[in-house]
Amino acid sequence: MILVYEYIAHGTLASHLYKSSREESGKSISHLTWAQRLNICLGAARGLDYLHTGTEEHIIHRDVKSTNILLDENWVAKVSDFGISKCITSQTTTHVSTLVKAKRGYWDPEYFITGRVTRKSDVYAFGVVLLEVLCGRPPLDDRLEEEQTSLILWAEMYIEKGELDRIIDPSLSGEATPHCLKYFANLANNCLHTKPKERPTMSEVVESLEIALVLHERKGRSHGTIAKPFQVIKLVPKGMNRWLRAGKGNGPNDGGGPILGDLTKSVYRRFSLAEICAATNDFNDGCLISLDGFFNLYKGSMVGGTLDVVIKRFVSTSRQSLKKYSAEIKVQSLSCHPNIVSLIGFCNEKHELILVYDYMVNGTLGSHLHESDYDPLLWKKRLEICIDIARGLEYLHTNVEQQFVHCHLNPSNIHLDDKWVAKVAAFELSVPIRTSMATEGMETAMCGTLGCLDPKYQHNCKVTKKTDVYAFSVVLLEVLCARTPCFPNRNRDEVFSLDWFLFCIERGNIDEVIDPYLIGKIAPECLRHYVNIALSCLVSPAI
């Protein structure tokens, strides 16, 4: 199966933008002038606009990036590589639901959260390309200082300050007028808006780039009735990072197979499969608590009906299930803390992978916050639960023998025993981390709970202890507001509980954001202190 294309003499746009790429190529690659860059951006925008509107079946490219923009012998830009493109066949359809693909650094945050790719997803990725053209560097560069690693965050900071001279490619010095550069940067910023409906269409991008080209050609002279550039829109609430690009690392963090040796040498009991079957009435559906892609949870009864337990039965012995089983065992074999859920024993027989835990009589924190069958928790009890969670995480982060990052903290993974003591549970995604890696982080495949993911982790796929701290701060807000981090059935403006929370706080409408049950029941000073802790964990986490 072979396709034959025209040869594109000048290669990719990326190869001409990055000094390191030009040096590593071992061949002479010319520097692009500002006029050439504007024409290349305009040509690529026209190509994408044609895909979006000029064909009978509207096409979403899904992999817009500077390496997929090719330059022919006349420096005309050609959009290429349609291997993961999607078609919108209906006139009324606006999106396609699909797994997130494309290169890390170009992902539309809305697409990552919802799995819905739209034409505005291409606009977002093209906004990243515009910044690459302006700054002469790739979207992610781990060789740089932490604050410069993400092109988007680094460039946005200076664009909002009006200090474009700090970010533009040095090779462009003196080529472009400040007015043209500002216009171009504003356009890039608007393409990168976190709300898709606020981004321009590709047709509008084409029109804006045509204006930018005219501004350059007239070198700042009077330009008559040329339209004003798009207004610069602040992309995130004051003092907060944007919802970062997401992507996958180079591969999963190696956890190895089940490390049963750690359990067999410990106090944990090894149950037979017959005992497990008896405890669950042969895994009867009546004993089923919940289903997961990799394991099922059952309530069981042992020791003649005197001991209630939770049985976690992994549904297969696939590599991924083995990794999750292994991760759970690694944590439990080294953990003994009143705020970590207690493992009783395990079963590894006839291709079955099973873990047995204490049964938590009062269920999960999530069920008490979000299910109508439960009475609202008192504010004092909520504070005590939050303290318990923090103590459990602190133990995982500072364990002398082995430190861990939980990676999946959310209220559904906080269990409450008969005395309402909170216990951190669900360690199937946990990552062991060496003290020397605590700041640098461990690279992993993207995992966790939408709405609780640390933006920095989404940008570089490296987990650190601060990854858990960010998730903990979201849990703190969820405890206060009794609302989940994402609102799939609400107005899209309210998708992010963080954005919504900050908006209400800034307007001074605190009663709109907290759980109605708590209104008038929290001392003002206590509420202020609690909110400050949550926000400090979001901005500069430290637990």
XYZ file of C-alpha atoms in Angstrom:
543
model
C 0.000 0.000 0.000
C 1.902 3.002 -1.290
C 1.142 6.684 -1.866
C 3.290 8.952 -4.046
C 3.573 12.683 -3.289
C 5.344 15.641 -4.820
C 8.780 16.248 -3.359
C 8.891 19.350 -1.148
C 12.312 20.881 -1.685
C 12.680 23.030 1.432
C 11.492 20.495 3.991
C 9.508 21.377 7.096
C 8.798 24.722 8.707
C 10.262 23.433 11.984
C 13.648 22.714 10.403
C 13.988 26.391 9.452
C 12.775 27.816 12.769
C 15.008 26.149 15.333
C 18.701 26.844 15.424
C 19.400 23.436 16.969
C 17.492 21.708 14.135
C 19.513 23.602 11.550
C 22.773 22.639 13.271
C 21.828 18.982 13.775
C 20.703 18.535 10.186
C 24.292 18.874 8.972
C 23.190 20.837 5.925
C 22.693 24.473 5.157
C 19.160 25.574 6.024
C 18.415 29.224 5.493
C 17.046 31.666 8.047
C 13.445 32.693 7.367
C 12.762 36.416 7.116
C 9.708 37.907 8.819
C 7.996 38.372 5.444
C 8.609 34.714 4.607
C 7.226 33.625 7.969
C 4.069 35.679 7.498
C 3.512 34.226 4.019
C 4.119 30.686 5.292
C 1.629 31.152 8.137
C -0.884 32.614 5.720
C -0.471 29.703 3.297
C -0.862 27.109 6.072
C -3.926 28.944 7.435
C -5.520 28.932 3.979
C -4.887 25.196 3.725
C -6.530 24.530 7.087
C -9.436 26.837 6.262
C -10.001 24.836 3.073
C -10.072 21.591 5.094
C -12.549 23.134 7.533
C -14.930 24.762 5.056
C -13.953 24.140 1.429
C -14.793 20.450 1.059
C -18.093 18.581 1.076
C -16.970 16.679 4.175
C -15.371 19.125 6.563
C -12.028 17.797 7.771
C -10.329 18.257 11.147
C -6.585 17.770 10.718
C -5.904 16.814 14.407
C -2.108 16.945 14.022
C -1.309 20.558 13.158
C 2.333 21.273 14.011
C 5.359 22.929 12.433
C 6.793 19.591 11.252
C 3.604 18.976 9.248
C 3.877 22.265 7.363
C 6.090 21.718 4.312
C 7.775 24.346 2.125
C 8.146 23.879 -1.640
C 10.824 25.350 -3.926
C 8.984 28.700 -3.970
C 8.559 28.702 -0.160
C 4.827 28.060 -0.487
C 3.472 26.324 2.623
C 1.679 22.996 2.233
C -0.259 21.290 5.025
C 0.637 17.575 5.174
C 0.175 14.326 7.103
C -3.520 13.465 7.340
C -3.021 10.091 9.041
C -5.231 10.904 12.028
C -7.592 13.407 10.398
C -11.340 13.161 11.035
C -14.285 14.076 8.824
C -17.448 15.859 9.925
C -20.093 14.479 7.569
C -23.224 16.169 8.921
C -23.990 19.863 8.585
C -25.248 19.897 12.185
C -22.286 18.040 13.689
C -19.690 20.196 15.424
C -17.316 17.614 16.885
C -16.028 14.068 16.716
C -15.542 12.025 19.900
C -12.226 10.225 19.755
C -9.148 9.295 21.756
C -6.712 12.174 22.117
C -3.913 11.954 19.553
C -1.294 14.290 18.090
C 1.983 15.574 19.486
C 2.495 16.672 23.086
C 2.569 20.454 23.285
C -0.155 21.070 20.680
C -3.164 19.533 22.420
C -6.283 21.605 22.874
C -7.124 21.392 26.641
C -10.856 21.143 25.855
C -10.195 18.175 23.558
C -8.106 16.493 26.256
C -10.851 16.848 28.877
C -13.904 15.935 26.802
C -12.464 13.698 24.072
C -14.323 15.888 21.561
C -12.200 17.204 18.715
C -13.517 20.207 16.772
C -12.204 22.566 14.133
C -11.253 24.869 17.004
C -8.818 22.138 18.128
C -6.892 22.785 14.908
C -7.059 26.522 15.615
C -5.484 25.949 19.029
C -2.628 23.896 17.551
C -2.130 26.543 14.864
C -1.822 29.141 17.627
C 1.120 27.115 18.960
C 2.653 27.164 15.452
C 2.268 30.965 15.351
C 4.228 31.219 18.605
C 6.917 28.925 17.192
C 7.202 31.225 14.179
C 7.414 34.302 16.402
C 9.845 32.912 18.970
C 11.921 30.456 16.923
C 11.649 27.599 19.431
C 9.612 24.386 19.885
C 6.487 24.210 22.061
C 8.239 22.131 24.741
C 11.956 22.197 25.510
C 13.052 20.276 28.617
C 16.591 21.604 28.252
C 15.480 25.062 29.374
C 14.788 26.386 32.852
C 11.469 25.265 34.351
C 9.667 28.563 33.735
C 10.713 28.484 30.067
C 9.999 24.824 29.290
C 6.496 25.520 27.953
C 6.550 27.952 25.028
C 2.909 28.846 25.622
C 3.267 29.812 29.289
C 6.577 31.581 28.717
C 5.336 33.577 25.710
C 1.960 34.388 27.275
C 3.656 35.952 30.294
C 5.566 38.453 28.156
C 2.760 39.060 25.641
C 0.477 40.150 28.476
C 3.244 42.425 29.804
C 3.754 43.898 26.335
C 7.415 42.816 26.370
C 7.603 41.089 22.997
C 11.292 41.873 22.661
C 11.916 39.258 25.383
C 10.487 36.391 23.332
C 10.863 37.055 19.596
C 13.448 35.118 17.615
C 16.692 37.178 17.855
C 17.284 36.602 14.136
C 14.235 38.807 13.430
C 15.736 41.842 15.126
C 14.893 44.986 13.155
C 12.919 43.139 10.471
C 9.391 43.695 11.751
C 7.675 46.763 13.143
C 6.460 46.656 16.755
C 2.894 47.202 15.530
C 3.013 44.165 13.238
C 4.647 41.970 15.899
C 2.042 42.957 18.490
C -0.773 42.250 16.055
C 0.698 38.811 15.263
C 1.230 37.953 18.948
C -2.336 38.968 19.810
C -3.643 36.677 17.093
C -1.619 33.750 18.476
C -2.918 34.476 21.979
C -6.527 34.405 20.797
C -6.047 31.119 18.965
C -4.868 29.682 22.307
C -7.906 30.751 24.310
C -8.965 28.010 26.740
C -12.603 28.390 25.618
C -12.992 27.131 22.027
C -15.899 29.450 21.222
C -13.651 32.442 21.978
C -11.055 31.348 19.417
C -11.263 32.710 15.876
C -12.196 30.427 12.977
C -9.494 29.584 10.454
C -11.220 31.951 8.023
C -10.768 34.767 10.549
C -7.168 33.699 11.096
C -6.553 33.963 7.346
C -8.041 37.464 7.294
C -5.926 38.543 10.278
C -2.710 37.197 8.734
C -3.484 39.062 5.516
C -3.749 42.233 7.605
C -0.470 41.408 9.378
C 1.238 41.038 6.001
C -0.089 44.414 4.879
C 1.114 46.006 8.118
C 4.579 44.610 7.491
C 4.693 45.665 3.843
C 3.623 49.222 4.745
C 6.235 49.327 7.525
C 3.928 51.052 9.983
C 2.699 53.826 7.648
C -0.949 54.893 7.745
C -3.081 51.925 6.750
C -6.460 53.506 6.149
C -9.379 51.263 7.046
C -7.429 48.153 7.989
C -9.327 46.286 10.678
C -8.154 46.402 14.273
C -6.356 43.326 15.610
C -8.161 40.920 17.887
C -8.307 42.108 21.471
C -5.818 40.449 23.800
C -7.821 38.206 26.111
C -6.398 37.064 29.430
C -6.564 33.300 29.182
C -6.714 32.375 32.861
C -7.771 33.953 36.161
C -5.239 36.311 37.708
C -2.335 34.512 39.345
C -3.205 31.069 37.971
C -1.613 28.939 35.253
C -3.668 27.963 32.240
C -4.984 24.481 31.744
C -1.790 23.161 30.156
C -1.202 21.083 27.108
C -1.502 17.413 27.661
C 0.364 14.565 26.148
C 1.808 11.162 26.665
C 5.314 10.410 27.758
C 7.701 8.161 25.913
C 6.317 5.138 27.712
C 4.817 3.909 30.969
C 6.852 3.996 34.113
C 8.192 0.504 34.567
C 6.618 -1.059 37.610
C 7.468 -4.666 36.849
C 5.275 -7.635 37.594
C 3.572 -8.498 40.891
C 6.117 -8.306 43.697
C 4.569 -11.023 45.834
C 7.782 -11.522 47.750
C 7.109 -8.323 49.678
C 3.749 -9.685 50.799
C 4.687 -13.279 51.574
C 7.435 -12.041 53.930
C 5.009 -9.725 55.715
C 2.024 -10.068 58.017
C -0.430 -10.189 55.093
C -2.355 -13.403 54.745
C -2.369 -15.396 51.517
C -5.983 -16.444 50.854
C -6.951 -19.369 48.699
C -9.250 -18.780 45.739
C -11.802 -21.035 47.458
C -11.873 -18.680 50.472
C -12.364 -15.664 48.196
C -15.189 -17.385 46.308
C -16.886 -18.321 49.566
C -16.606 -14.736 50.838
C -18.287 -13.329 47.704
C -20.706 -16.180 46.936
C -18.670 -16.948 43.794
C -18.379 -13.244 42.872
C -22.128 -12.826 42.911
C -23.421 -9.585 41.380
C -25.245 -8.890 44.636
C -21.842 -8.421 46.283
C -20.523 -6.103 43.560
C -19.625 -2.594 44.752
C -18.205 -1.084 41.571
C -16.652 -1.859 38.195
C -13.446 -0.512 36.739
C -11.634 -1.151 33.476
C -8.998 -3.202 35.285
C -10.655 -4.497 38.451
C -14.012 -5.114 40.158
C -14.725 -4.401 43.823
C -16.854 -6.791 45.896
C -18.051 -6.728 49.475
C -17.256 -10.012 51.179
C -17.656 -11.668 54.532
C -14.982 -13.804 56.205
C -14.221 -15.511 59.507
C -17.690 -16.947 59.873
C -19.381 -13.703 58.905
C -17.622 -11.668 61.600
C -15.246 -9.777 59.287
C -16.477 -7.610 56.422
C -13.917 -7.039 53.676
C -13.520 -5.409 50.283
C -12.165 -7.703 47.585
C -10.421 -6.135 44.623
C -10.421 -8.638 41.768
C -8.305 -7.679 38.756
C -10.191 -8.627 35.623
C -7.217 -9.953 33.662
C -3.530 -10.749 33.893
C -2.694 -8.347 31.065
C 0.468 -6.275 31.327
C -1.533 -3.216 32.395
C -3.428 -5.156 35.075
C -0.162 -6.595 36.351
C 1.294 -3.088 36.561
C -1.655 -1.832 38.599
C -1.598 -4.906 40.862
C 2.137 -4.475 41.330
C 1.828 -0.753 42.115
C -0.841 -1.449 44.736
C 1.334 -4.093 46.392
C 4.419 -1.868 46.379
C 2.601 0.789 48.385
C 0.904 -1.627 50.777
C 4.047 -3.654 51.484
C 5.760 -0.536 52.861
C 2.790 1.373 54.276
C 1.367 1.148 57.767
C -0.452 4.328 58.706
C -3.872 5.103 60.210
C -4.751 7.248 57.159
C -3.813 4.617 54.559
C -6.445 1.962 53.835
C -5.397 -1.378 55.374
C -4.562 -4.428 53.285
C -5.506 -7.732 54.954
C -4.244 -10.215 52.407
C -4.025 -11.323 48.794
C -4.695 -14.193 46.424
C -2.573 -15.146 43.430
C -3.971 -18.436 42.190
C -5.185 -19.880 38.870
C -4.471 -16.646 36.982
C -6.428 -14.620 39.535
C -5.006 -11.384 40.988
C -6.933 -10.415 44.128
C -6.338 -8.068 47.053
C -8.380 -8.087 50.280
C -8.939 -4.902 52.326
C -10.778 -3.795 55.430
C -14.340 -2.794 54.641
C -14.935 0.926 55.172
C -18.363 1.195 56.789
C -19.000 4.840 55.875
C -18.121 4.547 52.200
C -16.205 7.219 50.317
C -15.864 10.954 50.736
C -17.181 11.331 47.185
C -20.443 9.573 48.015
C -21.085 11.908 50.970
C -20.359 14.996 48.895
C -22.283 14.136 45.745
C -24.976 11.512 46.400
C -28.395 12.533 47.668
C -28.788 9.333 49.728
C -26.313 10.682 52.285
C -26.820 13.468 54.825
C -24.473 16.480 54.379
C -21.259 16.330 56.365
C -20.771 18.871 59.145
C -18.047 21.460 58.470
C -15.964 20.243 61.430
C -16.116 16.675 60.103
C -15.038 17.868 56.663
C -12.022 19.621 58.181
C -11.053 16.497 60.124
C -11.320 14.416 56.951
C -9.094 16.868 55.043
C -6.479 16.708 57.819
C -6.552 12.902 57.642
C -6.033 12.991 53.868
C -3.091 15.370 54.230
C -1.507 13.113 56.848
C -1.889 10.066 54.609
C -0.304 11.851 51.649
C 2.481 13.235 53.814
C 3.296 9.669 54.891
C 3.430 8.469 51.278
C 5.684 11.401 50.347
C 8.145 10.986 53.247
C 8.263 7.227 53.895
C 11.848 6.384 54.888
C 11.996 3.090 52.956
C 10.271 4.229 49.756
C 8.415 7.400 48.814
C 5.354 7.371 46.547
C 3.245 9.759 44.498
C -0.398 8.683 44.623
C -1.287 10.064 41.136
C -5.029 9.381 41.478
C -6.258 11.420 44.427
C -9.952 12.316 44.374
C -12.868 12.046 46.846
C -13.909 8.638 45.501
C -10.518 7.286 46.578
C -10.865 8.582 50.139
C -12.575 5.967 52.339
C -14.203 6.553 55.740
C -14.138 3.918 58.485
C -16.673 3.355 61.259
C -15.153 6.223 63.308
C -15.136 8.562 60.288
C -11.356 8.421 59.989
C -10.363 9.119 56.386
C -8.032 6.680 54.649
C -6.320 7.200 51.300
C -6.978 4.258 48.964
C -6.576 3.123 45.337
C -2.832 2.902 44.695
C -3.002 1.171 41.323
C -1.584 4.262 39.580
C 0.933 5.156 42.298
C 4.534 5.793 41.324
C 7.544 5.036 43.551
C 9.877 7.999 43.490
C 13.434 8.384 44.734
C 14.316 11.315 46.956
C 16.708 12.524 44.281
C 13.813 12.650 41.797
C 11.397 14.483 44.117
C 11.864 17.799 42.342
C 12.821 16.655 38.853
C 10.017 14.096 38.687
C 9.431 10.721 37.062
C 8.105 10.579 33.500
C 4.958 8.449 33.179
C 2.037 7.901 30.849
C -0.730 10.437 31.525
C -3.062 9.187 34.257
C -5.298 10.529 36.997
C -8.675 12.197 37.363
C -9.873 14.933 35.011
C -10.170 18.180 36.893
C -7.580 17.085 39.474
C -4.557 16.945 37.148
C -1.662 19.272 37.903
C -1.145 21.526 34.835
C 2.629 21.067 35.052
C 2.178 17.276 34.953
C -0.057 17.596 31.896
C 2.612 19.628 30.169
C 5.632 17.384 30.816
C 4.124 14.047 31.995
C 6.525 14.033 34.965
C 4.993 13.211 38.343
C 6.374 14.802 41.494
C 5.003 15.063 45.001
C 3.503 18.386 43.916
C 1.293 16.429 41.496
C -0.554 15.049 44.535
C -0.593 18.448 46.244
C -2.408 20.001 43.288
C -4.985 17.191 43.342
C -5.363 17.663 47.095
C -6.144 21.347 46.582
C -8.914 20.391 44.144
C -10.256 17.967 46.773
C -10.260 20.830 49.304
C -12.396 22.926 46.962
C -14.666 19.960 46.261
C -15.180 19.471 50.013
C -16.112 23.142 50.342
C -18.355 23.341 47.285
C -19.759 19.788 47.114
C -19.352 19.913 43.328
C -17.256 17.724 41.064
C -14.251 19.243 39.216
C -16.004 18.940 35.831
C -19.635 19.724 34.970
C -20.360 17.663 31.812
C -24.051 18.575 31.814
C -23.658 22.274 32.557
C -22.999 25.313 30.432
C -19.526 24.944 28.923
C -18.452 28.153 30.659
C -18.671 26.240 33.937
C -16.692 23.149 32.918
C -13.780 23.938 35.233
C -14.791 24.210 38.855
C -11.541 26.096 39.490
C -12.411 28.793 36.964
C -15.933 29.015 38.312
C -14.729 29.114 41.916
C -12.234 31.916 41.242
C -14.805 33.883 39.277
C -17.250 33.810 42.207
C -14.515 34.643 44.723
C -13.335 37.627 42.677
C -16.914 38.947 42.524
C -17.272 38.479 46.284
C -20.156 36.031 45.814
C -18.869 33.367 48.201
C -22.384 32.016 48.820
C -22.685 31.083 45.137
C -19.680 28.785 45.297
C -19.854 26.875 48.583
C -22.163 24.004 49.468
C -25.560 25.618 50.315
C -25.676 23.476 53.454
C -22.569 25.277 54.766
C -23.794 28.850 54.243
C -23.663 30.675 57.566
C -22.061 27.666 59.307
C -18.374 28.511 58.790
C -16.603 31.227 60.768
C -15.405 33.881 58.269
C -11.780 33.661 59.450
C -11.843 29.868 59.137
C -13.280 30.097 55.625
C -10.645 32.638 54.568
C -7.840 30.493 55.925
C -9.217 27.343 54.258
C -9.596 29.018 50.849
C -6.087 30.483 51.099
C -4.637 27.027 51.784
C -6.455 25.560 48.764
C -5.347 28.360 46.443
C -1.745 28.287 47.692
C -1.598 24.574 46.844
C -2.848 25.357 43.339
C -0.378 28.171 42.654
C 2.778 27.003 44.453
C 2.015 23.615 45.996
C 3.599 22.594 49.256
C 2.133 20.078 51.694
